[in-house]
Amino acid sequence: MKKILITLIFALLTITAIQAQVTTSNISGLVYDNANQLLPGANITAVHSPTGTTYGGTTNFDGRFDLINLRVGGPYRVTISYVGFKTKVYDDVFLQLGQTYNIDVIMIEDDNQLEEVVITTNKNATFSSERTGAETSIGSRELKSLPTITRSAADFYRLEPTASSNGSFGGRNDQFNNFSLMDLFLITHSV
């Protein structure tokens, strides 16, 4: 009986100690549209007004959001937005220590029409389907002036920033890389 009583007291003290370690609060809730359908991907921001600290998140596929580990107190300004709906703002939200403040929101459709976005591009010779990896060219001036210890190509392809001592480039196996020593030019190419 004595052992059971000691175990019970120890468990109660442990639970009390665990609860005493909470130093933050949370804000959570659900976001619906005006047809009571859950809205995944809605943006939620909470700004602690005295410090300007901003916490943010989005709703998951169930329309639920959880902003955790927020500073206790307030006031907070909570803003909920979603494309095509009017933004909801909640001012003067105060958080209690270890408590979760719940906000369930019904978003109202906005009648404003979004402007179109036009994207234009230009063809660039640097990027083409023929270029498949990094490339370094070492000219005849460098090849003539650099010292060579073993009189091998390894003395020169060490100039390539992605080369390793075993003949590989860019962290790839050396069988997937190509280097060519041609007429006093060294060209390395990682595939």
PDB file of C-alpha atoms in Angstrom:
ATOM      1  CA  MET A   1       0.000   0.000   0.000  1.00  0.00           C
ATOM      2  CA  LYS A   2       2.879   2.322   0.829  1.00  0.00           C
ATOM      3  CA  LYS A   3       4.484   1.740  -2.610  1.00  0.00           C
ATOM      4  CA  ILE A   4       1.229   2.531  -4.399  1.00  0.00           C
ATOM      5  CA  LEU A   5       0.823   5.758  -2.438  1.00  0.00           C
ATOM      6  CA  ILE A   6       4.423   6.841  -3.192  1.00  0.00           C
ATOM      7  CA  THR A   7       3.969   6.024  -6.898  1.00  0.00           C
ATOM      8  CA  LEU A   8       0.727   8.011  -6.998  1.00  0.00           C
ATOM      9  CA  ILE A   9       2.333  11.047  -5.329  1.00  0.00           C
ATOM     10  CA  PHE A  10       5.312  10.848  -7.703  1.00  0.00           C
ATOM     11  CA  ALA A  11       2.992  10.698 -10.752  1.00  0.00           C
ATOM     12  CA  LEU A  12       0.998  13.683  -9.488  1.00  0.00           C
ATOM     13  CA  LEU A  13       4.172  15.728  -8.933  1.00  0.00           C
ATOM     14  CA  THR A  14       5.447  14.808 -12.401  1.00  0.00           C
ATOM     15  CA  ILE A  15       2.207  15.942 -14.051  1.00  0.00           C
ATOM     16  CA  THR A  16       2.323  19.208 -12.087  1.00  0.00           C
ATOM     17  CA  ALA A  17       5.960  19.793 -13.087  1.00  0.00           C
ATOM     18  CA  ILE A  18       5.191  19.135 -16.751  1.00  0.00           C
ATOM     19  CA  GLN A  19       2.283  21.569 -16.732  1.00  0.00           C
ATOM     20  CA  ALA A  20       4.433  24.209 -15.032  1.00  0.00           C
ATOM     21  CA  GLN A  21       6.804  24.273 -18.033  1.00  0.00           C
ATOM     22  CA  VAL A  22       4.243  25.793 -20.439  1.00  0.00           C
ATOM     23  CA  THR A  23       5.194  29.378 -21.332  1.00  0.00           C
ATOM     24  CA  THR A  24       3.237  30.004 -24.550  1.00  0.00           C
ATOM     25  CA  SER A  25      -0.265  30.047 -26.027  1.00  0.00           C
ATOM     26  CA  ASN A  26      -1.894  28.933 -29.273  1.00  0.00           C
ATOM     27  CA  ILE A  27      -4.463  30.159 -31.785  1.00  0.00           C
ATOM     28  CA  SER A  28      -6.386  27.606 -33.824  1.00  0.00           C
ATOM     29  CA  GLY A  29      -9.604  27.329 -35.762  1.00  0.00           C
ATOM     30  CA  LEU A  30     -11.450  26.444 -38.949  1.00  0.00           C
ATOM     31  CA  VAL A  31     -11.970  28.523 -42.094  1.00  0.00           C
ATOM     32  CA  TYR A  32     -15.159  28.082 -44.156  1.00  0.00           C
ATOM     33  CA  ASP A  33     -16.514  29.738 -47.271  1.00  0.00           C
ATOM     34  CA  ASN A  34     -20.026  31.209 -47.348  1.00  0.00           C
ATOM     35  CA  ALA A  35     -21.407  27.804 -48.481  1.00  0.00           C
ATOM     36  CA  ASN A  36     -19.983  26.136 -45.316  1.00  0.00           C
ATOM     37  CA  GLN A  37     -17.230  24.367 -47.279  1.00  0.00           C
ATOM     38  CA  LEU A  38     -13.783  24.177 -45.653  1.00  0.00           C
ATOM     39  CA  LEU A  39     -11.095  26.333 -47.293  1.00  0.00           C
ATOM     40  CA  PRO A  40      -7.643  24.737 -47.530  1.00  0.00           C
ATOM     41  CA  GLY A  41      -4.750  27.151 -48.142  1.00  0.00           C
ATOM     42  CA  ALA A  42      -6.145  30.240 -46.415  1.00  0.00           C
ATOM     43  CA  ASN A  43      -3.443  32.533 -44.963  1.00  0.00           C
ATOM     44  CA  ILE A  44      -3.470  33.357 -41.268  1.00  0.00           C
ATOM     45  CA  THR A  45      -1.211  35.930 -39.605  1.00  0.00           C
ATOM     46  CA  ALA A  46      -1.179  37.001 -35.983  1.00  0.00           C
ATOM     47  CA  VAL A  47       0.756  40.144 -35.051  1.00  0.00           C
ATOM     48  CA  HIS A  48       1.613  40.842 -31.409  1.00  0.00           C
ATOM     49  CA  SER A  49       0.932  44.596 -31.353  1.00  0.00           C
ATOM     50  CA  PRO A  50       3.361  45.693 -28.585  1.00  0.00           C
ATOM     51  CA  THR A  51       6.400  43.981 -30.139  1.00  0.00           C
ATOM     52  CA  GLY A  52       5.462  43.587 -33.807  1.00  0.00           C
ATOM     53  CA  THR A  53       6.229  39.862 -33.667  1.00  0.00           C
ATOM     54  CA  THR A  54       4.438  38.133 -36.549  1.00  0.00           C
ATOM     55  CA  TYR A  55       3.280  34.510 -36.557  1.00  0.00           C
ATOM     56  CA  GLY A  56       1.836  32.941 -39.692  1.00  0.00           C
ATOM     57  CA  GLY A  57       0.431  29.799 -41.200  1.00  0.00           C
ATOM     58  CA  THR A  58      -2.052  28.344 -43.668  1.00  0.00           C
ATOM     59  CA  THR A  59      -5.035  26.074 -43.324  1.00  0.00           C
ATOM     60  CA  ASN A  60      -4.488  22.404 -44.105  1.00  0.00           C
ATOM     61  CA  PHE A  61      -6.698  20.275 -46.378  1.00  0.00           C
ATOM     62  CA  ASP A  62      -9.352  20.142 -43.624  1.00  0.00           C
ATOM     63  CA  GLY A  63      -9.527  23.945 -43.384  1.00  0.00           C
ATOM     64  CA  ARG A  64      -7.898  23.854 -39.935  1.00  0.00           C
ATOM     65  CA  PHE A  65      -5.035  26.069 -38.805  1.00  0.00           C
ATOM     66  CA  ASP A  66      -2.841  26.015 -35.702  1.00  0.00           C
ATOM     67  CA  LEU A  67      -0.521  28.837 -34.704  1.00  0.00           C
ATOM     68  CA  ILE A  68       1.515  27.422 -31.837  1.00  0.00           C
ATOM     69  CA  ASN A  69       4.066  28.785 -29.363  1.00  0.00           C
ATOM     70  CA  LEU A  70       2.743  32.351 -29.411  1.00  0.00           C
ATOM     71  CA  ARG A  71       3.738  34.948 -26.854  1.00  0.00           C
ATOM     72  CA  VAL A  72       1.285  35.150 -23.940  1.00  0.00           C
ATOM     73  CA  GLY A  73      -0.817  38.288 -23.600  1.00  0.00           C
ATOM     74  CA  GLY A  74      -1.682  40.699 -26.312  1.00  0.00           C
ATOM     75  CA  PRO A  75      -3.268  42.428 -27.933  1.00  0.00           C
ATOM     76  CA  TYR A  76      -2.934  40.458 -31.165  1.00  0.00           C
ATOM     77  CA  ARG A  77      -4.266  41.387 -34.581  1.00  0.00           C
ATOM     78  CA  VAL A  78      -5.308  38.190 -36.403  1.00  0.00           C
ATOM     79  CA  THR A  79      -5.786  38.462 -40.178  1.00  0.00           C
ATOM     80  CA  ILE A  80      -7.314  35.690 -42.305  1.00  0.00           C
ATOM     81  CA  SER A  81      -7.211  35.985 -46.106  1.00  0.00           C
ATOM     82  CA  TYR A  82      -7.965  33.848 -49.137  1.00  0.00           C
ATOM     83  CA  VAL A  83      -7.942  34.748 -52.838  1.00  0.00           C
ATOM     84  CA  GLY A  84     -11.423  35.703 -54.001  1.00  0.00           C
ATOM     85  CA  PHE A  85     -12.724  36.355 -50.471  1.00  0.00           C
ATOM     86  CA  LYS A  86     -12.825  39.430 -48.245  1.00  0.00           C
ATOM     87  CA  THR A  87     -10.108  39.568 -45.603  1.00  0.00           C
ATOM     88  CA  LYS A  88     -11.231  39.031 -42.008  1.00  0.00           C
ATOM     89  CA  VAL A  89      -9.446  40.928 -39.223  1.00  0.00           C
ATOM     90  CA  TYR A  90      -9.783  40.284 -35.483  1.00  0.00           C
ATOM     91  CA  ASP A  91      -8.333  42.987 -33.217  1.00  0.00           C
ATOM     92  CA  ASP A  92      -7.680  42.933 -29.472  1.00  0.00           C
ATOM     93  CA  VAL A  93      -7.144  39.175 -29.168  1.00  0.00           C
ATOM     94  CA  PHE A  94      -5.572  38.332 -25.796  1.00  0.00           C
ATOM     95  CA  LEU A  95      -3.967  34.931 -25.129  1.00  0.00           C
ATOM     96  CA  GLN A  96      -3.888  33.141 -21.780  1.00  0.00           C
ATOM     97  CA  LEU A  97      -0.942  31.052 -20.603  1.00  0.00           C
ATOM     98  CA  GLY A  98      -1.195  27.464 -21.856  1.00  0.00           C
ATOM     99  CA  GLN A  99      -4.608  28.055 -23.457  1.00  0.00           C
ATOM    100  CA  THR A 100      -5.710  27.788 -27.086  1.00  0.00           C
ATOM    101  CA  TYR A 101      -7.736  30.690 -28.472  1.00  0.00           C
ATOM    102  CA  ASN A 102     -10.244  29.331 -31.032  1.00  0.00           C
ATOM    103  CA  ILE A 103     -11.373  31.285 -34.093  1.00  0.00           C
ATOM    104  CA  ASP A 104     -13.840  29.783 -36.579  1.00  0.00           C
ATOM    105  CA  VAL A 105     -14.249  31.993 -39.639  1.00  0.00           C
ATOM    106  CA  ILE A 106     -16.770  32.135 -42.452  1.00  0.00           C
ATOM    107  CA  MET A 107     -15.214  33.960 -45.403  1.00  0.00           C
ATOM    108  CA  ILE A 108     -17.428  36.074 -47.698  1.00  0.00           C
ATOM    109  CA  GLU A 109     -16.790  36.135 -51.440  1.00  0.00           C
ATOM    110  CA  ASP A 110     -15.284  39.323 -52.827  1.00  0.00           C
ATOM    111  CA  ASP A 111     -16.733  40.837 -55.988  1.00  0.00           C
ATOM    112  CA  ASN A 112     -13.437  42.401 -57.104  1.00  0.00           C
ATOM    113  CA  GLN A 113     -11.987  40.892 -60.236  1.00  0.00           C
ATOM    114  CA  LEU A 114      -8.285  40.089 -60.306  1.00  0.00           C
ATOM    115  CA  GLU A 115      -6.125  41.676 -62.979  1.00  0.00           C
ATOM    116  CA  GLU A 116      -4.383  39.471 -65.488  1.00  0.00           C
ATOM    117  CA  VAL A 117      -0.703  38.701 -65.222  1.00  0.00           C
ATOM    118  CA  VAL A 118       1.351  38.594 -68.432  1.00  0.00           C
ATOM    119  CA  ILE A 119       4.681  36.753 -68.447  1.00  0.00           C
ATOM    120  CA  THR A 120       7.110  37.277 -71.325  1.00  0.00           C
ATOM    121  CA  THR A 121      10.443  35.584 -71.875  1.00  0.00           C
ATOM    122  CA  ASN A 122      13.444  35.915 -74.160  1.00  0.00           C
ATOM    123  CA  LYS A 123      15.566  33.096 -75.474  1.00  0.00           C
ATOM    124  CA  ASN A 124      18.990  33.097 -73.833  1.00  0.00           C
ATOM    125  CA  ALA A 125      21.999  31.431 -75.436  1.00  0.00           C
ATOM    126  CA  THR A 126      23.418  30.558 -72.013  1.00  0.00           C
ATOM    127  CA  PHE A 127      20.565  28.168 -71.321  1.00  0.00           C
ATOM    128  CA  SER A 128      19.849  25.633 -74.020  1.00  0.00           C
ATOM    129  CA  SER A 129      18.985  21.959 -74.362  1.00  0.00           C
ATOM    130  CA  GLU A 130      22.582  21.243 -75.419  1.00  0.00           C
ATOM    131  CA  ARG A 131      24.037  22.397 -72.080  1.00  0.00           C
ATOM    132  CA  THR A 132      23.497  19.670 -69.520  1.00  0.00           C
ATOM    133  CA  GLY A 133      25.851  20.565 -66.682  1.00  0.00           C
ATOM    134  CA  ALA A 134      28.639  22.722 -65.316  1.00  0.00           C
ATOM    135  CA  GLU A 135      31.630  23.411 -67.529  1.00  0.00           C
ATOM    136  CA  THR A 136      35.094  24.827 -66.937  1.00  0.00           C
ATOM    137  CA  SER A 137      37.517  25.717 -69.715  1.00  0.00           C
ATOM    138  CA  ILE A 138      41.211  26.153 -68.973  1.00  0.00           C
ATOM    139  CA  GLY A 139      43.124  27.881 -71.767  1.00  0.00           C
ATOM    140  CA  SER A 140      46.587  27.341 -73.177  1.00  0.00           C
ATOM    141  CA  ARG A 141      48.029  30.202 -71.075  1.00  0.00           C
ATOM    142  CA  GLU A 142      47.064  28.426 -67.833  1.00  0.00           C
ATOM    143  CA  LEU A 143      48.251  25.053 -69.103  1.00  0.00           C
ATOM    144  CA  LYS A 144      51.652  26.482 -70.052  1.00  0.00           C
ATOM    145  CA  SER A 145      52.204  28.454 -66.840  1.00  0.00           C
ATOM    146  CA  LEU A 146      50.898  26.037 -64.186  1.00  0.00           C
ATOM    147  CA  PRO A 147      53.336  23.603 -62.602  1.00  0.00           C
ATOM    148  CA  THR A 148      52.757  19.914 -63.138  1.00  0.00           C
ATOM    149  CA  ILE A 149      54.066  17.385 -60.655  1.00  0.00           C
ATOM    150  CA  THR A 150      53.032  14.082 -62.179  1.00  0.00           C
ATOM    151  CA  ARG A 151      52.637  15.298 -65.767  1.00  0.00           C
ATOM    152  CA  SER A 152      49.061  14.062 -65.790  1.00  0.00           C
ATOM    153  CA  ALA A 153      45.710  15.685 -66.497  1.00  0.00           C
ATOM    154  CA  ALA A 154      44.906  15.469 -62.774  1.00  0.00           C
ATOM    155  CA  ASP A 155      47.312  18.373 -62.200  1.00  0.00           C
ATOM    156  CA  PHE A 156      45.059  20.537 -64.336  1.00  0.00           C
ATOM    157  CA  TYR A 157      41.527  19.378 -63.615  1.00  0.00           C
ATOM    158  CA  ARG A 158      42.100  20.215 -59.957  1.00  0.00           C
ATOM    159  CA  LEU A 159      41.431  23.792 -61.120  1.00  0.00           C
ATOM    160  CA  GLU A 160      37.768  22.834 -61.544  1.00  0.00           C
ATOM    161  CA  PRO A 161      36.008  23.842 -58.269  1.00  0.00           C
ATOM    162  CA  THR A 162      33.821  20.722 -58.248  1.00  0.00           C
ATOM    163  CA  ALA A 163      36.621  18.236 -58.988  1.00  0.00           C
ATOM    164  CA  SER A 164      37.791  15.652 -56.473  1.00  0.00           C
ATOM    165  CA  SER A 165      41.032  13.706 -56.304  1.00  0.00           C
ATOM    166  CA  ASN A 166      39.534  10.516 -57.724  1.00  0.00           C
ATOM    167  CA  GLY A 167      38.588  12.070 -61.081  1.00  0.00           C
ATOM    168  CA  SER A 168      34.951  12.872 -60.400  1.00  0.00           C
ATOM    169  CA  PHE A 169      33.327  16.259 -60.924  1.00  0.00           C
ATOM    170  CA  GLY A 170      30.353  17.740 -59.098  1.00  0.00           C
ATOM    171  CA  GLY A 171      30.120  14.793 -56.708  1.00  0.00           C
ATOM    172  CA  ARG A 172      29.196  12.418 -59.514  1.00  0.00           C
ATOM    173  CA  ASN A 173      30.898   9.119 -60.218  1.00  0.00           C
ATOM    174  CA  ASP A 174      33.813   9.623 -62.602  1.00  0.00           C
ATOM    175  CA  GLN A 175      32.128   7.343 -65.156  1.00  0.00           C
ATOM    176  CA  PHE A 176      29.373   9.957 -65.613  1.00  0.00           C
ATOM    177  CA  ASN A 177      31.791  12.843 -66.231  1.00  0.00           C
ATOM    178  CA  ASN A 178      33.804  13.853 -69.246  1.00  0.00           C
ATOM    179  CA  PHE A 179      37.033  15.763 -69.417  1.00  0.00           C
ATOM    180  CA  SER A 180      38.986  16.355 -72.563  1.00  0.00           C
ATOM    181  CA  LEU A 181      42.570  17.503 -72.969  1.00  0.00           C
ATOM    182  CA  MET A 182      42.661  18.880 -76.485  1.00  0.00           C
ATOM    183  CA  ASP A 183      45.376  20.836 -78.183  1.00  0.00           C
ATOM    184  CA  LEU A 184      46.448  22.668 -75.026  1.00  0.00           C
ATOM    185  CA  PHE A 185      42.903  23.164 -73.747  1.00  0.00           C
ATOM    186  CA  LEU A 186      41.285  21.305 -70.867  1.00  0.00           C
ATOM    187  CA  ILE A 187      37.499  21.164 -70.829  1.00  0.00           C
ATOM    188  CA  THR A 188      35.607  19.452 -68.005  1.00  0.00           C
ATOM    189  CA  HIS A 189      31.953  18.687 -68.304  1.00  0.00           C
ATOM    190  CA  SER A 190      29.659  17.221 -65.654  1.00  0.00           C
ATOM    191  CA  VAL A 191      26.650  15.334 -66.998  1.00  0.00           C
TER     192      VAL A 191
END
